[in-house]
Short mmCIF file of C-alpha atoms and ligand atoms in Angstrom, two decimals:
data_model
loop_
_atom_site.label_atom_id
_atom_site.label_comp_id
_atom_site.label_asym_id
_atom_site.label_seq_id
_atom_site.Cartn_x
_atom_site.Cartn_y
_atom_site.Cartn_z
CA MET I 1 38.08 234.43 97.52
CA THR I 2 40.34 232.36 99.57
CA ASN I 3 41.96 229.01 99.01
CA LYS I 4 39.25 227.15 101.21
CA LYS I 5 36.25 228.97 99.32
CA TYR I 6 37.70 227.62 95.91
CA LEU I 7 38.70 224.06 97.20
CA LYS I 8 34.75 223.86 98.42
CA ARG I 9 33.54 224.79 95.04
CA TRP I 10 36.14 222.57 93.24
CA ASP I 11 34.63 219.81 95.35
CA SER I 12 31.14 220.57 94.37
CA SER I 13 31.95 221.01 90.42
CA LEU I 14 34.72 219.20 89.26
CA GLN I 15 34.87 215.39 89.06
CA ASN I 16 36.97 213.49 91.88
CA ASN I 17 39.18 211.79 89.45
CA TYR I 18 42.34 214.03 90.79
CA GLY I 19 41.23 213.91 94.45
CA LYS I 20 41.26 216.67 96.14
CA PRO I 21 43.92 219.72 95.89
CA SER I 22 45.71 221.32 98.59
CA ILE I 23 45.55 225.13 97.37
CA ALA I 24 44.22 227.33 94.08
CA LEU I 25 47.04 228.90 92.27
CA VAL I 26 45.71 232.52 91.26
CA LYS I 27 48.99 234.34 89.58
CA GLY I 28 52.84 233.13 88.10
CA LYS I 29 55.59 235.42 87.39
CA GLY I 30 58.88 233.58 86.64
CA ILE I 31 59.03 230.36 88.69
CA VAL I 32 57.10 232.05 91.70
CA VAL I 33 53.38 231.19 92.01
CA THR I 34 50.83 232.77 94.11
CA ASP I 35 47.65 231.09 95.99
CA ALA I 36 44.31 232.62 96.56
CA ASP I 37 45.39 233.37 100.10
CA GLY I 38 48.02 235.37 98.87
CA LYS I 39 50.92 233.01 99.83
CA THR I 40 53.85 232.84 97.13
CA TYR I 41 55.61 229.55 96.56
CA LEU I 42 58.90 228.76 94.37
CA ASP I 43 57.40 226.51 91.65
CA PHE I 44 59.79 223.63 91.59
CA LEU I 45 57.24 221.49 89.68
CA GLY I 46 56.74 223.44 86.69
CA GLY I 47 53.09 222.38 86.35
CA ILE I 48 54.38 218.87 86.01
CA ALA I 49 57.78 219.84 83.67
CA THR I 50 55.39 221.94 81.51
CA SER I 51 56.46 225.68 82.04
CA ILE I 52 59.71 225.77 80.46
CA LEU I 53 60.04 229.34 80.64
CA GLY I 54 58.02 229.90 84.08
CA HIS I 55 54.86 231.74 84.15
CA ALA I 56 54.20 234.98 82.34
CA HIS I 57 57.31 234.97 80.37
CA PRO I 58 57.47 237.94 78.11
CA ALA I 59 58.60 235.93 75.04
CA ILE I 60 55.21 233.91 75.42
CA VAL I 61 53.08 236.55 76.43
CA LYS I 62 54.31 238.43 73.32
CA ALA I 63 53.85 235.51 70.84
CA VAL I 64 50.56 234.37 72.17
CA THR I 65 48.83 237.79 72.44
CA THR I 66 50.06 238.91 69.20
CA GLN I 67 48.67 235.73 67.45
CA ILE I 68 45.66 235.55 69.33
CA SER I 69 44.71 239.10 68.40
CA THR I 70 45.49 238.05 64.49
CA LEU I 71 43.90 234.65 64.06
CA SER I 72 42.96 232.36 66.79
CA HIS I 73 42.34 229.31 64.98
CA VAL I 74 42.06 227.72 61.49
CA SER I 75 41.13 224.06 61.78
CA ASN I 76 43.27 221.35 59.73
CA PHE I 77 41.46 222.50 56.30
CA TYR I 78 43.98 225.08 56.14
CA ALA I 79 47.76 225.74 56.72
CA HIS I 80 49.21 228.24 59.04
CA PRO I 81 52.76 229.62 59.05
CA ASN I 82 53.12 228.98 62.79
CA ALA I 83 52.52 225.10 62.57
CA ILE I 84 54.67 225.04 59.25
CA GLU I 85 57.60 226.82 61.17
CA LEU I 86 57.42 224.90 64.42
CA ALA I 87 57.11 221.79 62.63
CA GLU I 88 60.18 222.80 60.71
CA LYS I 89 62.24 223.50 63.76
CA LEU I 90 61.29 219.71 65.38
CA VAL I 91 62.42 218.41 62.24
CA ALA I 92 65.88 220.23 62.34
CA MET I 93 66.01 219.28 65.82
CA THR I 94 65.44 215.46 65.02
CA GLY I 95 68.84 215.60 62.77
CA ASP I 96 66.42 213.89 59.93
CA LYS I 97 65.44 216.23 57.24
CA ASN I 98 62.73 213.93 56.28
CA ALA I 99 61.27 213.86 59.34
CA LYS I 100 57.46 214.73 59.41
CA VAL I 101 55.18 216.15 62.51
CA PHE I 102 51.62 215.75 63.48
CA PHE I 103 50.55 217.83 66.15
CA CYS I 104 47.97 217.46 69.11
CA GLN I 105 47.22 218.92 72.37
CA SER I 106 48.43 216.17 74.93
CA GLY I 107 51.04 213.48 75.54
CA ALA I 108 48.15 210.37 75.75
CA GLU I 109 47.19 211.80 72.14
CA ALA I 110 50.91 211.93 71.09
CA ASN I 111 51.33 208.36 71.88
CA GLU I 112 47.52 207.58 70.75
CA SER I 113 48.88 208.73 67.50
CA ALA I 114 52.07 206.84 67.57
CA LEU I 115 50.19 203.55 68.33
CA LYS I 116 47.64 204.12 65.47
CA LEU I 117 51.00 204.85 63.14
CA SER I 118 52.44 201.62 64.10
CA ARG I 119 49.01 199.79 62.78
CA ARG I 120 50.26 201.03 59.69
CA THR I 121 53.17 198.78 59.37
CA GLY I 122 50.80 195.85 59.07
CA LYS I 123 51.48 194.48 62.62
CA VAL I 124 49.72 194.93 65.64
CA ARG I 125 51.92 193.92 68.65
CA VAL I 126 53.75 196.27 71.20
CA VAL I 127 56.02 196.06 73.58
CA ALA I 128 56.37 198.90 76.70
CA ALA I 129 57.85 198.92 79.96
CA GLN I 130 56.46 197.69 83.31
CA GLY I 131 56.07 201.25 85.67
CA ALA I 132 55.72 203.49 82.40
CA PHE I 133 53.31 206.28 82.03
CA HIS I 134 52.21 206.96 78.47
CA GLY I 135 48.94 208.43 79.22
CA ARG I 136 45.31 207.98 80.22
CA THR I 137 42.88 207.70 77.11
CA MET I 138 42.34 203.89 76.34
CA GLY I 139 45.28 203.47 73.54
CA ALA I 140 47.53 205.40 75.54
CA LEU I 141 46.47 203.49 78.88
CA SER I 142 47.30 200.12 77.09
CA LEU I 143 50.99 201.45 76.73
CA THR I 144 51.06 202.56 80.36
CA GLY I 145 52.59 199.88 82.31
CA GLN I 146 51.05 200.71 85.82
CA PRO I 147 48.34 197.99 87.13
CA SER I 148 46.54 200.57 89.30
CA LYS I 149 45.86 203.12 86.58
CA ARG I 150 44.64 200.26 84.14
CA GLU I 151 42.80 197.31 86.17
CA PRO I 152 39.48 199.43 86.54
CA PHE I 153 39.52 199.98 82.85
CA LEU I 154 40.25 196.40 81.48
CA PRO I 155 39.85 195.23 78.70
CA LEU I 156 42.29 197.45 77.18
CA ILE I 157 43.98 196.94 73.66
CA LYS I 158 45.31 193.71 73.19
CA GLY I 159 48.87 192.49 72.26
CA VAL I 160 50.97 194.97 74.60
CA LYS I 161 53.31 193.38 76.75
CA HIS I 162 55.06 195.09 79.45
CA VAL I 163 58.69 194.03 80.44
CA PRO I 164 60.84 195.19 83.09
CA TYR I 165 62.20 198.53 82.37
CA GLY I 166 66.08 198.86 81.62
CA ASP I 167 66.22 194.74 81.15
CA ILE I 168 67.40 194.17 77.91
CA ASP I 169 67.19 190.50 78.15
CA ALA I 170 63.66 190.67 79.19
CA MET I 171 63.04 193.06 75.91
CA ARG I 172 65.05 190.33 73.94
CA LYS I 173 62.27 187.81 74.81
CA ALA I 174 59.50 189.83 74.58
CA ILE I 175 60.17 191.46 71.07
CA SER I 176 59.37 189.39 67.90
CA LYS I 177 59.01 189.72 64.32
CA LYS I 178 55.38 190.88 64.93
CA THR I 179 56.31 193.54 67.09
CA ALA I 180 54.77 196.83 65.60
CA MET I 181 56.51 198.84 67.82
CA VAL I 182 58.12 199.30 71.22
CA ILE I 183 57.68 202.55 73.33
CA ILE I 184 60.16 203.78 75.86
CA GLU I 185 60.39 206.72 77.91
CA PRO I 186 64.52 207.85 78.03
CA ILE I 187 63.92 208.72 81.72
CA MET I 188 60.55 207.09 83.51
CA GLY I 189 59.46 210.29 85.02
CA GLU I 190 56.01 209.16 86.61
CA ALA I 191 57.50 206.01 87.73
CA GLY I 192 59.65 207.84 90.09
CA VAL I 193 62.54 209.60 87.62
CA VAL I 194 64.08 206.02 86.84
CA VAL I 195 67.07 206.08 84.77
CA PRO I 196 67.78 202.92 82.75
CA PRO I 197 71.11 201.47 82.15
CA ALA I 198 73.46 203.75 80.05
CA ASP I 199 73.34 201.24 77.07
CA TYR I 200 69.82 200.25 77.26
CA LEU I 201 68.39 202.58 74.38
CA GLN I 202 71.26 201.55 72.01
CA GLU I 203 70.43 197.72 72.58
CA VAL I 204 66.78 198.37 72.35
CA ARG I 205 67.13 200.05 68.92
CA LYS I 206 69.42 197.30 67.76
CA LEU I 207 66.52 194.87 68.80
CA CYS I 208 63.85 196.86 67.01
CA ASP I 209 65.96 196.70 63.75
CA LYS I 210 66.55 193.32 63.96
CA ASN I 211 62.63 192.66 64.40
CA GLY I 212 61.62 195.44 62.00
CA SER I 213 59.95 197.37 64.65
CA LEU I 214 59.47 201.05 65.25
CA LEU I 215 61.07 202.32 68.32
CA VAL I 216 58.81 205.05 69.75
CA ILE I 217 60.70 207.40 72.18
CA ASP I 218 58.16 209.03 74.76
CA ALA I 219 59.70 212.19 75.53
CA VAL I 220 56.59 213.88 76.69
CA GLN I 221 58.25 214.58 80.01
CA THR I 222 62.13 214.58 79.11
CA GLY I 223 61.68 216.60 75.97
CA MET I 224 62.16 220.05 75.34
CA GLY I 225 65.25 220.81 76.92
CA ARG I 226 64.53 219.37 80.47
CA THR I 227 67.37 217.02 80.12
CA GLY I 228 69.67 219.73 78.73
CA ASP I 229 68.98 217.62 75.37
CA TRP I 230 65.71 218.64 73.09
CA PHE I 231 64.59 214.94 73.45
CA GLY I 232 65.84 213.43 76.34
CA TYR I 233 67.60 210.23 74.29
CA GLU I 234 70.13 212.38 72.22
CA TYR I 235 72.83 211.00 74.83
CA SER I 236 72.52 207.58 73.85
CA GLY I 237 73.20 208.16 70.08
CA ILE I 238 70.36 206.57 68.78
CA THR I 239 68.02 207.71 66.10
CA PRO I 240 64.22 206.83 66.97
CA ASP I 241 61.31 206.16 64.27
CA VAL I 242 59.06 208.21 66.29
CA ILE I 243 59.33 210.87 69.23
CA THR I 244 56.35 212.03 71.10
CA LEU I 245 56.49 215.32 72.64
CA ALA I 246 53.74 217.42 75.12
CA LYS I 247 54.06 218.74 78.33
CA GLY I 248 56.92 221.64 77.77
CA LEU I 249 56.23 221.73 74.01
CA GLY I 250 53.96 224.67 74.27
CA GLY I 251 55.67 226.38 76.75
CA GLY I 252 52.71 226.07 79.15
CA LEU I 253 50.15 225.99 76.58
CA PRO I 254 48.52 222.76 75.62
CA LEU I 255 50.67 221.21 72.82
CA GLY I 256 51.70 217.80 71.67
CA ALA I 257 53.56 216.34 68.75
CA MET I 258 53.95 212.97 67.21
CA ILE I 259 57.48 213.26 64.87
CA ALA I 260 58.04 210.19 62.96
CA LEU I 261 61.49 209.80 61.27
CA GLY I 262 62.76 207.88 58.39
CA LYS I 263 60.27 205.69 56.66
CA ALA I 264 57.63 205.98 59.44
CA ALA I 265 57.60 209.64 58.28
CA ASP I 266 55.24 208.51 55.43
CA LEU I 267 53.28 205.67 57.02
CA PHE I 268 50.05 207.97 57.44
CA GLN I 269 48.01 208.31 54.50
CA ALA I 270 45.53 211.15 54.17
CA GLY I 271 42.52 210.51 56.14
CA ASP I 272 44.21 208.17 58.66
CA HIS I 273 44.08 210.61 61.85
CA GLY I 274 43.56 214.05 62.66
CA SER I 275 42.65 216.45 65.75
CA THR I 276 40.68 219.78 65.28
CA PHE I 277 42.82 221.88 67.53
CA GLY I 278 46.09 220.29 66.31
CA GLY I 279 48.68 222.76 65.07
CA ASN I 280 46.20 225.71 66.31
CA PRO I 281 48.13 229.06 65.69
CA VAL I 282 48.11 230.16 69.23
CA THR I 283 49.81 227.12 70.81
CA THR I 284 52.29 226.84 68.10
CA ALA I 285 52.95 230.46 68.60
CA ALA I 286 53.87 229.67 72.19
CA GLY I 287 55.95 226.66 71.43
CA LEU I 288 58.16 228.85 68.60
CA ALA I 289 58.52 231.39 71.21
CA ALA I 290 59.81 228.98 73.85
CA ILE I 291 62.16 227.34 71.18
CA LYS I 292 63.63 230.71 70.03
CA PHE I 293 64.29 231.68 73.48
CA ILE I 294 66.14 228.57 74.70
CA GLU I 295 68.19 228.90 71.52
CA THR I 296 69.10 232.36 71.70
CA GLN I 297 70.24 232.06 75.75
CA ASP I 298 72.07 229.12 75.65
CA ILE I 299 69.72 227.50 78.04
CA LEU I 300 70.06 223.58 77.23
CA GLN I 301 73.93 224.06 78.41
CA LYS I 302 72.82 225.70 81.26
CA VAL I 303 70.09 223.03 82.25
CA GLU I 304 72.80 220.36 82.49
CA LYS I 305 75.05 222.33 84.93
CA LYS I 306 71.96 223.22 87.08
CA GLY I 307 70.88 219.66 87.47
CA LEU I 308 74.37 218.20 88.07
CA TYR I 309 74.70 220.97 90.80
CA LEU I 310 71.38 220.33 92.33
CA MET I 311 71.67 216.34 92.48
CA GLN I 312 75.37 216.97 93.82
CA GLU I 313 73.85 219.20 96.54
CA LEU I 314 70.94 217.09 97.23
CA ALA I 315 72.52 213.66 97.76
CA LEU I 316 74.80 215.17 100.72
CA ILE I 317 71.57 216.07 102.89
CA PRO I 318 70.82 213.56 105.84
CA GLY I 319 67.98 211.60 104.88
CA VAL I 320 68.27 211.71 100.97
CA LYS I 321 69.41 208.16 99.88
CA GLU I 322 69.83 209.12 96.41
CA ALA I 323 69.33 212.32 93.78
CA ARG I 324 69.11 210.89 90.37
CA GLY I 325 67.88 212.01 86.86
CA ALA I 326 69.30 214.33 84.20
CA GLY I 327 69.24 218.08 83.85
CA LEU I 328 66.36 219.83 85.58
CA LEU I 329 64.45 216.32 85.98
CA ILE I 330 65.45 214.91 89.20
CA GLY I 331 63.90 212.29 91.56
CA ILE I 332 65.16 212.46 95.24
CA GLU I 333 64.99 209.21 96.90
CA LEU I 334 63.88 209.64 100.99
CA GLU I 335 65.61 206.98 103.38
CA SER I 336 62.59 206.74 105.32
CA LEU I 337 60.29 209.74 105.42
CA LYS I 338 57.24 209.41 103.03
CA ALA I 339 57.61 211.63 100.01
CA SER I 340 53.80 212.62 100.19
CA GLU I 341 54.59 214.04 103.69
CA VAL I 342 57.62 215.81 102.57
CA SER I 343 55.72 217.46 99.79
CA ASP I 344 53.09 218.87 101.77
CA ALA I 345 55.65 220.13 104.31
CA MET I 346 57.60 221.79 101.42
CA ARG I 347 54.54 223.29 100.07
CA GLU I 348 54.04 224.76 103.75
CA ALA I 349 57.56 226.04 103.64
CA GLY I 350 56.45 227.78 100.48
CA VAL I 351 57.89 225.36 97.71
CA LEU I 352 56.10 223.46 95.25
CA VAL I 353 57.32 219.57 94.66
CA ASN I 354 55.38 216.38 94.06
CA ALA I 355 55.76 212.99 95.36
CA ALA I 356 56.13 210.62 92.46
CA ASN I 357 55.83 207.65 94.41
CA GLY I 358 55.86 206.71 98.32
CA THR I 359 59.74 207.37 98.40
CA THR I 360 60.39 209.77 95.64
CA ILE I 361 60.00 213.61 95.61
CA ARG I 362 60.18 215.04 91.91
CA ILE I 363 61.41 218.21 90.88
CA ALA I 364 61.26 219.83 87.42
CA PRO I 365 61.29 223.51 87.64
CA ALA I 366 61.28 225.98 84.66
CA LEU I 367 64.24 225.86 82.46
CA ILE I 368 65.37 229.26 83.47
CA VAL I 369 65.34 228.88 87.33
CA THR I 370 68.08 230.80 88.61
CA ASP I 371 71.16 229.84 90.87
CA ALA I 372 69.68 231.60 93.61
CA GLN I 373 66.40 230.04 93.28
CA ILE I 374 68.05 226.58 93.17
CA ASN I 375 70.35 227.34 96.43
CA LYS I 376 66.81 228.71 98.07
CA PHE I 377 65.08 225.23 97.35
CA ILE I 378 68.45 222.98 98.61
CA SER I 379 68.25 225.33 101.75
CA THR I 380 64.37 224.84 102.17
CA PHE I 381 64.71 220.87 101.46
CA ARG I 382 67.42 220.51 103.84
CA LYS I 383 65.47 222.17 106.76
CA VAL I 384 62.21 220.53 105.66
CA ILE I 385 63.79 216.79 106.16
CA THR I 386 66.33 217.15 108.77
CA GLY I 387 63.58 219.08 110.96
CA ALA I 388 61.16 216.47 110.32
CA LYS I 389 63.22 213.75 111.34
C1 PLP S 401 52.71 213.27 81.23
C2 PLP S 401 53.11 212.15 80.10
C3 PLP S 401 52.01 211.59 79.47
C4 PLP S 401 50.60 211.96 79.35
O1 PLP S 401 50.48 213.36 78.98
P1 PLP S 401 49.21 214.11 78.87
O2 PLP S 401 49.48 215.14 78.42
O3 PLP S 401 48.84 214.10 80.80
O4 PLP S 401 48.15 213.24 78.30
C5 PLP S 401 52.73 210.47 78.62
N1 PLP S 401 53.99 209.94 78.58
C6 PLP S 401 54.83 210.52 79.39
C7 PLP S 401 56.18 210.37 79.38
C8 PLP S 401 54.38 211.78 80.25
O5 PLP S 401 55.11 212.18 81.22
#
């Protein structure tokens, strides 16, 4: 089977919601993936910030195979040690020993859960950011601040106001005592790796306190060590009321979580919410294995260093306007080249990245990416964009 044959079959059997994929991937090891024609690529997108330990990592493979050959599913009628242990880990990572976790499968579901949780405050209004991405289901889409994704599906949930990201005056005007929750990404990933002013989260926290509104940090993309911290907001010193996670949480398997802190931890009552696969033994085994590996190998510290090096080197390349982000979530803003064309040329040159918007290339490699792989990425990127000019 070749790429061409797979893509033809994809085209006739899968819906067109993603547009047409360029290649079919069939194998991966570490941060190298192989397509159906046998060509290999350095995976600098990591399944969109998801495969935090790369592909076929021995720690994940072992945890998953052990678990799936022992007990693959229990449903939410029963407890399972993996879900409990992973929840305890996440609670400890928040620094709030009273925090509590709800498990689901995806980022959209995690944000849906946060939205439902906020209704239990007795209020319904929400403030979110323009350009933000919080998912595609109807509730999550109501939070998402991207008109092109929303407009075909109006009407969405009422009472959600979108304000310019990073603009604290706009937030002050939008929030009121009637606001149930404010949802913010610590760095906007899908919008093109947009970093807010340094004191933004702190100021938003103050406004939420003043108005009795929940502060929901959507760490779906920035979480699980991506920025060099566990959840992406820690640099700000705030404590959120809710943290949503997915992407990297399952170490490449589908796992999401909505963590509620402080008083928010007890807002849901029995029967309020659920998910058949939530806290599945296999996906939580993978999540636990990923966290333990990151902890024992001291990966977070290395992530920050690697990210600073990447940003510094990328910014020096002619044709690059700016390299921004935190840790291994980086947006490379191009001076004049089209991001989609650069992404295609990089793939031709054997490196996977994506065009987050018209002028920004996004990279989010596995946290275990080596210095040699980083240097290879930088030299390929330099060649591609200087050669293309
Ligand atoms: C990807 C993403 C989501 C949606 O996650 P899905 O698993 O695709 O539903 C939500 N929020 C942020 C910040 C994301 O990056």
